């Protein structure tokens, strides 16, 4: 049974509408919440959604 809550780098890139290379760089630099399974990055969709909300709040705070 596939767990759709877990995203690969490719799926994360598609979800955020960014290049795979950028998604991998963000993960490697700790800019997005993720974890490694062996050498492959994985991301919980719920944590990515929370991260997106945090980014939006930061931007709103900067605009004030």
PDB file of C-alpha atoms in Angstrom:
ATOM      1  CA  UNK A   1       0.000   0.000   0.000  1.00  0.00           C
ATOM      2  CA  UNK A   2       1.740   3.208  -1.107  1.00  0.00           C
ATOM      3  CA  UNK A   3       2.025   5.990   1.433  1.00  0.00           C
ATOM      4  CA  UNK A   4       1.176   9.192  -0.416  1.00  0.00           C
ATOM      5  CA  UNK A   5       2.251  11.242   2.602  1.00  0.00           C
ATOM      6  CA  UNK A   6       5.907  10.527   1.704  1.00  0.00           C
ATOM      7  CA  UNK A   7       7.391  12.344  -1.305  1.00  0.00           C
ATOM      8  CA  UNK A   8      10.547  11.669  -3.311  1.00  0.00           C
ATOM      9  CA  UNK A   9      12.793  14.497  -4.551  1.00  0.00           C
ATOM     10  CA  UNK A  10      11.039  14.320  -7.918  1.00  0.00           C
ATOM     11  CA  UNK A  11       7.591  14.490  -6.322  1.00  0.00           C
ATOM     12  CA  UNK A  12       8.689  17.355  -4.044  1.00  0.00           C
ATOM     13  CA  UNK A  13       9.972  19.265  -7.067  1.00  0.00           C
ATOM     14  CA  UNK A  14       6.666  18.743  -8.860  1.00  0.00           C
ATOM     15  CA  UNK A  15       4.683  19.730  -5.749  1.00  0.00           C
ATOM     16  CA  UNK A  16       6.687  22.959  -5.264  1.00  0.00           C
ATOM     17  CA  UNK A  17       6.968  23.537  -9.026  1.00  0.00           C
ATOM     18  CA  UNK A  18      10.758  23.820  -8.908  1.00  0.00           C
ATOM     19  CA  UNK A  19      13.561  21.932 -10.632  1.00  0.00           C
ATOM     20  CA  UNK A  20      14.613  18.578  -9.169  1.00  0.00           C
ATOM     21  CA  UNK A  21      18.149  19.918  -8.802  1.00  0.00           C
ATOM     22  CA  UNK A  22      16.817  22.822  -6.713  1.00  0.00           C
ATOM     23  CA  UNK A  23      14.735  20.463  -4.542  1.00  0.00           C
ATOM     24  CA  UNK A  24      17.800  18.278  -3.925  1.00  0.00           C
ATOM     25  CA  UNK A  25      19.906  21.351  -3.061  1.00  0.00           C
ATOM     26  CA  UNK A  26      17.230  22.640  -0.649  1.00  0.00           C
ATOM     27  CA  UNK A  27      17.166  19.221   1.053  1.00  0.00           C
ATOM     28  CA  UNK A  28      20.965  18.974   1.249  1.00  0.00           C
ATOM     29  CA  UNK A  29      21.203  22.480   2.732  1.00  0.00           C
ATOM     30  CA  UNK A  30      18.407  21.794   5.240  1.00  0.00           C
ATOM     31  CA  UNK A  31      16.138  24.453   3.734  1.00  0.00           C
ATOM     32  CA  UNK A  32      13.197  22.029   3.532  1.00  0.00           C
ATOM     33  CA  UNK A  33      12.314  19.392   6.152  1.00  0.00           C
ATOM     34  CA  UNK A  34      13.298  15.934   4.979  1.00  0.00           C
ATOM     35  CA  UNK A  35      15.049  12.721   5.907  1.00  0.00           C
ATOM     36  CA  UNK A  36      17.206  10.150   4.196  1.00  0.00           C
ATOM     37  CA  UNK A  37      16.356   6.516   3.569  1.00  0.00           C
ATOM     38  CA  UNK A  38      19.743   5.111   2.674  1.00  0.00           C
ATOM     39  CA  UNK A  39      21.073   7.699   0.245  1.00  0.00           C
ATOM     40  CA  UNK A  40      17.650   8.837  -1.014  1.00  0.00           C
ATOM     41  CA  UNK A  41      15.847  11.901   0.324  1.00  0.00           C
ATOM     42  CA  UNK A  42      12.224  11.610   1.426  1.00  0.00           C
ATOM     43  CA  UNK A  43       9.779  14.268   2.614  1.00  0.00           C
ATOM     44  CA  UNK A  44       6.548  14.134   4.603  1.00  0.00           C
ATOM     45  CA  UNK A  45       3.873  16.091   2.742  1.00  0.00           C
ATOM     46  CA  UNK A  46       2.439  17.354   6.036  1.00  0.00           C
ATOM     47  CA  UNK A  47       5.846  18.795   7.024  1.00  0.00           C
ATOM     48  CA  UNK A  48       6.250  20.399   3.597  1.00  0.00           C
ATOM     49  CA  UNK A  49       2.794  21.972   3.914  1.00  0.00           C
ATOM     50  CA  UNK A  50       3.753  23.330   7.356  1.00  0.00           C
ATOM     51  CA  UNK A  51       7.054  24.636   5.926  1.00  0.00           C
ATOM     52  CA  UNK A  52       5.144  26.409   3.120  1.00  0.00           C
ATOM     53  CA  UNK A  53       2.865  28.068   5.711  1.00  0.00           C
ATOM     54  CA  UNK A  54       5.943  29.205   7.683  1.00  0.00           C
ATOM     55  CA  UNK A  55       7.480  30.689   4.537  1.00  0.00           C
ATOM     56  CA  UNK A  56       4.259  32.578   3.848  1.00  0.00           C
ATOM     57  CA  UNK A  57       4.199  33.947   7.416  1.00  0.00           C
ATOM     58  CA  UNK A  58       7.837  35.083   7.119  1.00  0.00           C
ATOM     59  CA  UNK A  59       7.052  36.933   3.891  1.00  0.00           C
ATOM     60  CA  UNK A  60       3.991  38.579   5.425  1.00  0.00           C
ATOM     61  CA  UNK A  61       6.107  39.679   8.396  1.00  0.00           C
ATOM     62  CA  UNK A  62       8.749  41.166   6.098  1.00  0.00           C
ATOM     63  CA  UNK A  63       6.141  43.140   4.168  1.00  0.00           C
ATOM     64  CA  UNK A  64       4.887  44.934   7.301  1.00  0.00           C
TER      65      UNK A  64
END
